[in-house]
XYZ file of C-alpha atoms in Angstrom:
643
model
C -137.771 -61.834 124.328
C -139.978 -63.418 121.673
C -143.174 -61.536 122.646
C -143.895 -58.715 120.224
C -146.044 -56.930 122.751
C -149.094 -54.808 122.094
C -149.590 -51.247 120.830
C -149.729 -48.816 123.733
C -147.737 -51.157 126.074
C -144.149 -50.159 125.560
C -142.771 -51.855 128.687
C -143.411 -55.532 127.606
C -142.385 -57.502 124.665
C -139.844 -56.309 122.081
C -141.728 -53.277 120.812
C -140.074 -49.868 120.828
C -141.149 -46.298 120.417
C -139.547 -44.106 117.739
C -139.586 -40.525 116.593
C -139.850 -39.339 113.038
C -137.093 -36.868 114.026
C -134.794 -39.935 114.239
C -136.048 -41.517 110.922
C -134.777 -41.257 107.353
C -136.884 -42.654 104.555
C -135.859 -42.224 100.924
C -136.046 -44.619 97.969
C -133.566 -47.366 98.470
C -132.742 -46.548 102.183
C -134.510 -46.484 105.508
C -133.044 -45.696 108.966
C -134.638 -45.326 112.338
C -133.506 -45.181 116.037
C -135.227 -47.684 118.298
C -135.500 -45.470 121.418
C -136.188 -48.145 123.987
C -132.913 -49.979 123.110
C -130.716 -47.295 121.578
C -130.357 -49.265 118.473
C -129.862 -47.642 115.069
C -131.351 -49.798 112.323
C -130.492 -49.080 108.683
C -131.914 -50.899 105.651
C -131.013 -50.823 101.928
C -131.391 -53.313 99.085
C -130.459 -54.761 95.706
C -133.122 -56.281 93.465
C -133.205 -59.613 95.292
C -131.388 -58.966 98.552
C -131.865 -56.871 101.620
C -128.836 -55.315 103.380
C -129.301 -54.500 107.152
C -126.867 -52.643 109.459
C -127.564 -52.394 113.102
C -125.593 -50.210 115.529
C -126.057 -51.550 119.035
C -125.111 -50.034 122.435
C -122.047 -51.559 124.016
C -123.481 -54.845 125.465
C -122.383 -58.470 125.737
C -125.806 -59.835 124.662
C -127.126 -57.762 121.785
C -129.423 -59.896 119.741
C -131.517 -60.076 116.496
C -134.785 -61.975 116.176
C -135.760 -63.789 112.983
C -139.517 -63.994 113.176
C -141.315 -66.230 110.641
C -144.664 -65.962 112.559
C -145.852 -62.446 112.195
C -147.610 -61.595 108.975
C -149.013 -58.520 107.370
C -152.809 -58.188 107.531
C -154.472 -61.610 107.470
C -151.229 -63.356 106.164
C -150.467 -66.397 108.374
C -147.653 -69.047 108.129
C -148.652 -72.518 107.068
C -145.175 -74.139 107.006
C -141.885 -72.561 108.090
C -138.400 -73.818 108.332
C -135.034 -72.498 109.800
C -131.684 -74.070 109.636
C -128.248 -72.871 110.963
C -125.759 -73.279 108.122
C -122.636 -72.166 110.043
C -121.633 -69.787 112.777
C -122.694 -66.727 110.694
C -125.380 -67.949 108.293
C -128.929 -69.250 108.576
C -131.460 -70.201 105.926
C -135.043 -71.251 105.741
C -138.482 -70.671 104.105
C -141.839 -69.325 104.913
C -145.017 -70.663 103.333
C -148.163 -68.750 104.147
C -151.730 -68.091 103.314
C -153.258 -64.683 102.947
C -154.208 -62.679 99.868
C -152.888 -65.714 97.989
C -153.608 -69.261 99.070
C -149.993 -70.555 98.631
C -147.285 -67.945 99.185
C -143.749 -69.277 99.235
C -140.508 -67.417 99.914
C -137.010 -68.890 100.663
C -134.202 -67.007 102.325
C -130.666 -67.097 103.335
C -129.228 -64.580 105.897
C -125.519 -64.086 106.087
C -124.175 -62.075 109.056
C -121.060 -59.963 109.081
C -119.473 -61.839 111.980
C -120.008 -65.029 113.926
C -122.864 -65.378 116.454
C -121.997 -65.288 120.075
C -124.976 -67.752 120.513
C -127.889 -69.116 118.574
C -131.341 -70.359 119.488
C -134.389 -71.867 117.750
C -137.991 -71.599 119.042
C -141.172 -73.287 118.055
C -144.408 -71.903 119.381
C -142.336 -70.092 121.965
C -140.491 -73.226 123.133
C -136.737 -73.541 122.613
C -135.731 -76.339 120.336
C -132.461 -78.193 120.507
C -130.144 -78.580 117.478
C -129.644 -76.465 114.400
C -132.842 -77.188 112.462
C -136.471 -76.730 113.189
C -139.718 -77.012 111.090
C -143.206 -75.995 112.049
C -145.781 -73.251 111.476
C -144.669 -70.829 114.358
C -140.880 -70.445 114.218
C -138.439 -67.891 115.476
C -134.617 -67.745 115.787
C -132.411 -65.537 117.815
C -128.773 -64.755 117.271
C -126.648 -63.090 119.895
C -123.573 -60.832 119.471
C -121.039 -59.177 121.773
C -121.121 -55.493 120.790
C -118.960 -54.052 123.663
C -116.030 -53.475 121.319
C -117.514 -53.631 117.843
C -121.025 -52.190 117.995
C -122.095 -52.748 114.413
C -123.664 -55.885 112.938
C -124.605 -56.233 109.237
C -126.879 -58.835 107.677
C -127.378 -59.695 103.900
C -130.623 -61.414 103.277
C -131.185 -63.055 99.951
C -134.730 -64.073 98.954
C -135.871 -66.531 96.269
C -139.223 -67.987 95.002
C -137.357 -71.307 94.349
C -134.856 -72.382 96.996
C -132.540 -71.494 99.885
C -129.538 -72.157 97.626
C -130.802 -69.709 95.004
C -131.308 -67.169 97.756
C -127.679 -67.529 98.626
C -126.646 -67.282 95.049
C -128.678 -64.086 94.763
C -126.476 -62.577 97.526
C -123.228 -63.726 95.841
C -124.356 -62.195 92.526
C -125.899 -58.931 93.597
C -124.210 -58.128 96.953
C -120.817 -60.080 97.207
C -119.053 -57.810 99.687
C -119.859 -55.915 102.921
C -119.846 -52.306 101.679
C -123.131 -51.109 103.010
C -122.594 -47.594 101.750
C -121.792 -48.743 98.194
C -124.997 -50.772 98.135
C -126.889 -47.795 99.531
C -125.386 -45.500 96.835
C -126.184 -47.944 94.052
C -129.880 -48.220 95.292
C -130.084 -44.448 95.342
C -128.637 -44.132 91.887
C -130.973 -46.786 90.526
C -134.053 -45.055 91.995
C -132.841 -41.653 90.827
C -132.407 -42.987 87.292
C -135.950 -44.321 87.236
C -137.536 -41.339 88.823
C -135.442 -39.063 86.639
C -137.016 -40.463 83.464
C -139.683 -37.750 83.789
C -138.505 -34.314 85.055
C -141.094 -31.746 85.867
C -141.549 -28.236 87.165
C -144.539 -27.792 89.447
C -146.188 -24.773 91.029
C -144.579 -25.325 94.405
C -142.404 -27.761 96.443
C -145.494 -29.395 97.900
C -146.819 -30.346 94.447
C -143.266 -31.606 93.543
C -143.390 -33.915 96.530
C -146.773 -35.200 95.577
C -145.636 -35.797 91.997
C -142.467 -37.673 92.754
C -144.056 -39.639 95.561
C -146.664 -40.658 93.005
C -143.892 -41.678 90.588
C -142.283 -43.757 93.392
C -145.646 -45.425 94.163
C -146.133 -46.532 90.523
C -142.750 -48.132 90.549
C -143.215 -50.470 93.558
C -145.029 -52.981 91.416
C -144.998 -55.199 89.475
C -142.278 -56.738 91.468
C -139.469 -59.110 90.342
C -140.291 -62.773 91.109
C -137.299 -64.682 89.777
C -133.724 -65.359 90.680
C -130.651 -63.738 89.019
C -130.335 -66.909 86.924
C -133.932 -66.623 85.705
C -135.512 -69.448 87.838
C -139.125 -68.673 89.073
C -142.026 -70.533 90.649
C -145.050 -70.668 88.383
C -148.756 -70.765 88.821
C -148.697 -74.295 87.838
C -146.634 -75.038 91.070
C -143.568 -75.939 89.084
C -140.106 -74.438 89.044
C -139.229 -72.862 85.680
C -135.573 -72.742 85.078
C -133.523 -70.062 83.419
C -136.439 -68.034 81.919
C -135.435 -65.707 79.143
C -137.357 -62.811 80.675
C -137.628 -61.123 84.050
C -140.720 -62.781 85.662
C -142.940 -60.305 87.456
C -145.706 -60.582 90.081
C -147.912 -58.369 92.253
C -150.380 -57.664 89.365
C -153.451 -55.823 90.625
C -154.794 -55.759 87.148
C -158.362 -54.497 87.747
C -156.779 -51.407 89.343
C -153.763 -50.721 87.223
C -155.084 -51.347 83.703
C -156.870 -47.925 83.769
C -153.779 -45.666 84.053
C -150.826 -47.323 85.780
C -150.196 -49.913 83.039
C -150.541 -47.400 80.252
C -148.095 -45.174 82.175
C -145.689 -48.125 82.323
C -145.606 -48.198 78.456
C -144.598 -44.576 78.338
C -142.048 -44.373 81.233
C -140.710 -47.928 81.221
C -140.882 -49.158 77.587
C -137.773 -51.263 78.151
C -139.753 -53.342 80.757
C -143.005 -53.814 78.805
C -141.933 -57.057 77.188
C -141.019 -58.610 80.442
C -144.490 -57.710 81.767
C -146.273 -59.179 78.762
C -144.076 -62.336 78.818
C -144.955 -62.770 82.476
C -148.621 -62.591 81.687
C -148.224 -65.069 78.775
C -146.230 -67.461 80.928
C -149.099 -67.466 83.490
C -151.528 -68.101 80.569
C -149.499 -71.190 79.567
C -149.306 -72.369 83.166
C -152.976 -72.048 84.085
C -154.763 -71.939 80.802
C -155.985 -68.277 81.005
C -154.500 -64.831 81.624
C -154.270 -63.826 85.315
C -157.025 -61.873 87.208
C -154.855 -60.840 90.199
C -151.508 -62.555 90.370
C -149.408 -62.829 93.405
C -146.311 -65.022 93.940
C -147.259 -67.880 91.720
C -150.933 -67.735 92.708
C -154.166 -66.832 90.962
C -156.274 -64.983 93.499
C -159.256 -64.397 91.249
C -159.764 -61.055 93.006
C -161.949 -58.334 91.355
C -164.219 -58.556 88.307
C -163.311 -59.084 84.745
C -160.230 -60.242 82.768
C -158.101 -57.118 83.041
C -154.849 -58.655 81.791
C -156.411 -58.547 78.377
C -156.186 -54.754 78.352
C -152.386 -54.866 79.062
C -151.659 -57.385 76.366
C -153.809 -55.507 73.732
C -152.333 -52.122 74.806
C -148.707 -53.382 74.418
C -149.500 -54.996 70.950
C -151.322 -51.963 69.719
C -148.512 -49.587 70.773
C -146.052 -51.686 68.706
C -144.171 -53.641 71.350
C -142.917 -56.903 69.890
C -140.644 -58.393 72.477
C -143.146 -61.285 72.899
C -144.849 -64.050 70.834
C -147.625 -62.109 69.188
C -149.471 -65.243 68.097
C -149.470 -66.476 71.677
C -150.644 -63.120 72.798
C -153.664 -63.396 70.480
C -154.299 -67.006 71.615
C -154.226 -65.873 75.266
C -156.600 -62.933 75.002
C -159.046 -64.833 72.763
C -159.061 -67.983 74.940
C -159.351 -66.070 78.150
C -162.339 -64.198 76.835
C -164.120 -67.223 75.480
C -163.976 -69.558 78.501
C -167.042 -70.360 80.616
C -165.632 -69.102 83.950
C -166.790 -66.244 86.108
C -170.023 -65.534 84.175
C -168.574 -65.684 80.650
C -170.882 -68.545 79.609
C -173.800 -66.164 80.031
C -172.044 -63.418 78.096
C -171.724 -65.746 75.185
C -175.183 -67.116 75.422
C -177.340 -64.189 76.520
C -175.188 -61.141 76.042
C -175.427 -60.331 79.727
C -174.863 -61.998 83.079
C -178.091 -62.594 84.998
C -178.135 -60.850 88.301
C -179.333 -63.881 90.133
C -176.464 -66.088 88.766
C -173.612 -64.373 90.668
C -172.798 -61.267 92.677
C -171.212 -58.267 91.002
C -172.835 -59.269 87.736
C -173.020 -55.713 86.306
C -169.445 -54.880 87.271
C -168.249 -58.191 85.813
C -170.186 -57.663 82.621
C -169.061 -54.083 82.082
C -165.450 -55.110 82.619
C -165.766 -57.964 80.121
C -167.137 -55.458 77.521
C -164.076 -53.319 78.020
C -161.793 -56.299 77.498
C -163.813 -57.194 74.453
C -163.431 -53.698 72.992
C -159.568 -54.058 73.427
C -159.604 -57.493 71.819
C -161.517 -56.051 68.879
C -158.925 -53.374 68.289
C -156.173 -56.058 68.497
C -158.022 -58.229 65.990
C -158.473 -55.356 63.575
C -154.825 -54.532 63.706
C -153.919 -58.182 63.068
C -156.377 -58.405 60.152
C -158.584 -60.951 61.871
C -161.835 -59.457 60.498
C -164.239 -62.187 61.654
C -162.875 -61.939 65.207
C -163.003 -58.162 65.111
C -166.779 -58.252 64.393
C -167.400 -60.809 67.093
C -165.641 -58.869 69.821
C -166.879 -55.452 68.698
C -170.329 -56.788 69.102
C -169.549 -58.075 72.565
C -167.921 -54.708 73.481
C -171.458 -53.215 73.108
C -172.985 -55.650 75.492
C -172.686 -52.987 78.168
C -175.987 -51.705 76.743
C -177.710 -54.939 77.999
C -177.230 -53.584 81.548
C -178.628 -50.141 80.724
C -182.221 -49.576 81.750
C -183.654 -46.669 79.758
C -186.443 -46.169 82.258
C -184.045 -45.226 85.054
C -181.140 -44.169 82.798
C -178.701 -46.366 84.934
C -176.977 -49.647 84.557
C -178.509 -52.179 86.885
C -178.814 -55.918 87.551
C -180.804 -57.676 84.735
C -182.738 -60.926 85.519
C -184.027 -61.603 82.048
C -184.621 -59.834 78.776
C -187.675 -58.178 80.268
C -187.018 -57.935 83.951
C -184.634 -56.219 86.362
C -183.583 -56.932 89.868
C -185.804 -55.161 92.421
C -185.713 -53.115 94.525
C -183.344 -50.718 92.855
C -181.650 -47.663 94.173
C -178.814 -46.039 92.169
C -177.253 -44.848 95.412
C -177.143 -48.096 97.394
C -173.983 -50.207 97.492
C -173.870 -53.525 99.264
C -170.221 -54.812 99.334
C -169.967 -58.224 97.672
C -173.673 -58.663 97.912
C -175.135 -56.813 94.965
C -174.522 -56.181 91.273
C -171.585 -53.794 91.584
C -168.076 -54.074 92.962
C -167.123 -51.364 95.380
C -169.576 -49.051 93.887
C -173.227 -48.159 93.033
C -175.131 -47.479 89.820
C -174.308 -43.762 89.870
C -170.662 -44.714 89.683
C -170.811 -47.683 87.304
C -173.130 -46.164 84.651
C -170.052 -44.383 83.130
C -167.785 -47.464 82.990
C -167.755 -47.650 79.165
C -164.361 -46.204 78.149
C -164.330 -48.403 75.072
C -167.459 -46.650 73.629
C -168.056 -43.223 75.248
C -169.871 -42.113 71.933
C -172.368 -45.119 72.471
C -172.822 -44.178 76.126
C -173.639 -40.562 75.100
C -176.273 -41.945 72.768
C -177.755 -44.194 75.313
C -178.126 -41.171 77.666
C -179.888 -39.176 74.957
C -177.049 -37.053 73.461
C -174.622 -34.465 74.515
C -176.930 -32.207 76.556
C -178.556 -34.803 78.769
C -175.210 -36.692 78.997
C -173.585 -33.578 80.463
C -176.551 -32.970 82.727
C -176.264 -36.339 84.229
C -172.476 -35.956 84.659
C -173.176 -32.706 86.430
C -175.579 -34.520 88.782
C -172.969 -37.203 89.556
C -170.554 -34.604 90.941
C -173.331 -32.743 92.791
C -175.712 -35.242 94.447
C -175.129 -36.050 98.044
C -176.704 -39.272 99.250
C -175.849 -42.059 101.729
C -174.857 -45.286 99.975
C -176.085 -47.553 102.793
C -174.563 -49.177 105.757
C -173.202 -52.081 103.683
C -171.190 -49.887 101.269
C -167.611 -50.744 100.624
C -164.995 -48.934 102.669
C -163.200 -48.420 99.390
C -165.781 -45.880 98.183
C -163.855 -42.781 99.291
C -162.760 -39.365 98.009
C -166.392 -38.433 97.222
C -167.392 -35.496 95.142
C -171.108 -35.889 95.125
C -171.438 -39.606 93.980
C -168.098 -39.528 92.140
C -165.609 -41.599 94.156
C -162.038 -40.634 93.326
C -160.700 -42.957 95.990
C -161.749 -45.971 93.861
C -160.618 -47.033 90.497
C -163.845 -47.574 88.312
C -164.451 -43.875 88.142
C -161.007 -42.515 87.372
C -161.827 -41.750 83.722
C -165.107 -40.003 84.519
C -163.798 -36.309 84.906
C -162.476 -36.557 81.349
C -165.893 -37.549 79.827
C -166.945 -33.885 79.391
C -164.324 -33.626 76.726
C -166.341 -36.099 74.559
C -169.494 -33.863 74.744
C -167.706 -30.664 73.793
C -167.391 -29.096 77.264
C -163.678 -29.337 78.090
C -163.944 -26.578 80.711
C -166.017 -28.833 82.913
C -163.285 -31.481 82.754
C -160.701 -28.831 83.602
C -162.734 -27.721 86.699
C -163.103 -31.243 88.091
C -159.653 -32.396 87.309
C -157.907 -29.323 88.765
C -160.093 -29.599 91.931
C -159.128 -33.242 92.320
C -155.417 -32.490 91.729
C -155.472 -29.605 94.279
C -157.726 -31.052 96.928
C -157.502 -34.900 96.982
C -153.710 -35.241 96.915
C -151.341 -33.666 99.492
C -147.703 -34.136 100.712
C -148.718 -35.822 103.965
C -149.306 -39.295 105.355
C -152.965 -38.884 104.508
C -152.181 -37.474 101.090
C -154.182 -39.891 99.006
C -157.946 -39.953 99.381
C -158.237 -43.740 98.862
C -156.517 -47.081 98.589
C -153.338 -46.617 96.512
C -154.107 -50.061 94.865
C -150.558 -50.777 93.594
C -149.987 -47.389 91.947
C -153.329 -46.634 90.278
C -154.221 -43.578 92.464
C -150.782 -42.141 91.793
C -150.788 -42.834 88.134
C -153.929 -40.844 87.814
C -152.137 -37.906 89.419
C -149.153 -38.196 87.061
C -151.217 -38.397 83.960
C -153.595 -35.552 85.024
C -150.708 -33.343 86.213
C -149.130 -33.631 82.791
C -152.446 -32.618 81.235
C -153.865 -35.738 79.677
C -155.200 -39.208 80.475
C -155.768 -42.649 78.812
C -159.650 -42.932 78.977
C -159.605 -45.940 76.780
C -156.995 -48.330 78.267
C -155.661 -49.702 74.990
C -156.399 -47.414 72.000
C -153.338 -45.247 72.616
C -155.274 -42.000 72.749
C -154.624 -39.605 75.682
C -157.341 -37.095 76.446
C -156.455 -33.629 77.515
C -157.647 -32.112 80.779
C -156.047 -29.369 82.781
C -152.237 -29.602 83.254
C -150.816 -28.817 86.663
C -147.123 -28.814 85.618
C -145.337 -25.793 84.189
C -142.913 -27.902 82.283
C -142.100 -31.495 81.844
C -139.436 -33.590 79.938
C -139.742 -37.355 79.263
C -136.694 -39.275 78.244
C -137.480 -41.663 75.411
C -135.543 -44.540 73.771
C -132.916 -43.727 71.256
C -131.945 -40.470 72.920
C -135.153 -38.752 72.064
C -137.325 -36.735 74.463
C -140.802 -35.318 74.781
C -140.971 -31.788 76.083
C -144.126 -30.242 77.530
C -144.269 -26.444 78.048
C -147.349 -24.835 79.816
C -147.734 -21.075 79.537
C -149.624 -18.941 81.944
C -150.461 -21.811 84.272
C -151.772 -20.841 87.709
C -154.602 -21.775 90.172
C -156.818 -19.216 88.303
C -155.741 -20.171 84.824
C -157.045 -23.751 84.669
C -158.551 -23.668 81.127
C -156.664 -24.725 77.973
C -156.820 -21.935 75.393
C -154.806 -23.519 72.594
C -152.333 -26.292 71.958
C -149.391 -26.600 69.544
C -147.205 -29.607 68.768
C -143.743 -28.952 67.146
C -144.915 -25.450 66.376
C -148.180 -26.482 64.632
C -151.691 -25.883 65.879
C -153.160 -28.952 67.574
C -156.867 -28.342 67.762
C -157.724 -31.866 68.913
C -158.523 -32.613 72.473
C -156.265 -35.666 72.450
C -152.742 -36.813 71.529
C -151.794 -40.201 70.377
C -149.213 -42.403 72.001
C -147.109 -42.733 68.836
C -147.086 -38.921 68.636
C -145.859 -38.484 72.140
C -143.283 -41.312 71.895
C -141.710 -39.959 68.701
C -140.516 -37.019 70.730
C -141.044 -33.304 70.150
C -142.482 -30.331 71.994
C -146.027 -29.901 73.115
C -147.030 -26.391 74.097
C -150.247 -25.430 76.037
C -151.610 -22.060 76.757
C -153.791 -21.584 79.765
C -156.348 -18.911 80.707
C -158.914 -17.867 83.397
C -161.939 -18.464 81.219
C -163.077 -21.261 78.885
C -162.182 -20.946 75.261
C -163.597 -22.418 72.042
C -160.844 -24.990 72.090
C -162.164 -28.591 71.977
C -165.843 -27.655 71.383
C -166.200 -28.740 67.812
C -167.264 -32.409 67.185
C -164.344 -33.069 64.896
C -161.926 -32.231 67.641
C -163.405 -34.322 70.362
C -161.761 -37.575 71.494
C -164.443 -39.761 69.820
C -163.104 -38.445 66.507
C -159.939 -40.419 67.207
C -161.781 -43.803 67.351
């Protein structure tokens, strides 16, 4: 009964085969037939509660197992607890260790009718009584389904307490109308997905686009109770917060495109996001690196939360304490943690002082560039000059003799041996990449990078080589380096801006070729439809931006660089009843090159559009053709002119 069994062995344990023909999966609702048992399982949800409905065969001993042992991936329980509250309610908690060191979730489960029987198990052994604690707990509840075959369960969760979990049920799901909750979930998702309405070349592309939209909305996730209570990074319960606390912040991934997309599609939620980041700053003394369920995981290089705070401030969001926001970004960037003491002292992180030194240093330079823009907007001139100088420290990793970034040991020496192709996961100077991929990680100063590489012509020639060169990255390369086009890895985040860099050198047609190829070839309406790790919405955010025809190369300056739109038409709902309308003429698999652009009926010769222009509403028209045009070639119309 309690044995989960093993894959491939369908006769033992409580596993069951199923068929996709018997499955329904849509936002807000999932249903599947468990073929071995003849049980129809249906799931829907509110913000903080799950609603289950199980239709059993006619049987006197139908049962449901509550399993607090099994985790996802390497997640394992450290402390669990189950208590029978009454003949139709149980509660408990599960503390675990996995991606985060101290994950805590409390629950209360209310059943639609009394149990026929109830049992508690610890390490597979039945326990007497109504309460059990340990690190390997399960409970079983039995029902007689000979006459009434349906059993429903409402499960409230809370980061704070079992009582709060029960209150979440009372507040969000007070009755037993499964279909009403399902309809409300469907309406909520439809409202969110309907904020951006597009016409695509075919139904397959429509599926990819709206699947991508769905993926970008799974996180950040709500991490407080309906009354505002949440569990903080300081391991304290914070009562009745005046904002919706959020978690699941894969910041290194999402700052590039998913977070900027959030400011466009969900402006009403941006202040909650920034207030969550600032709350973490107050609780742990720095902005988060990768936040999960009240934990700092310190996963991935850099201080990527800085980009989100700066982007929100620079775009005019003010639903947070701007003085605290400035304090948070400046303090986080001037601590001595994770190599920053070397940045402040030397202008670079020595390669023998830590792994991923180049990746860390380049990410810090991006953050510093964002802080510089924020300081300039705030009138903090001295701080602007300090951080603008630090934003150029990427040059300290650039070796003119090889024309790559690489690990620096001192002012006059580099780490040897050096291969721009080799990648040694968590052992060398890069994070999930190699020198070919990281040399372009300068979105805050593309003009400066072009100069480092010798000007437009050699810059373009090296970009061409990136997309063309085939070479093995070594047996220790990260499994995340996927979706390869030459050495360009679309399946991993650090390179996502690279196809747009041709725009800065006056060759927009090459960006169009690369972008359209990626849109058509590396995304598909299938289970294997993404060429890399989704990473909490970043892969999908790239698709959404690029299908619309532009992309935030710089993560915080509010400039969106044109590429090659895939949509035929798009309408974005904006606050105040306004809308942004995009119309693309002559778009087809052959017509991938922008010929001209107009905004509100006026010629738009620039190869970028500003955030404030887009969010004021209006109509953007783009004409496409089968051959490159002169649009975007002139230096005055290139993205760096928007700096």
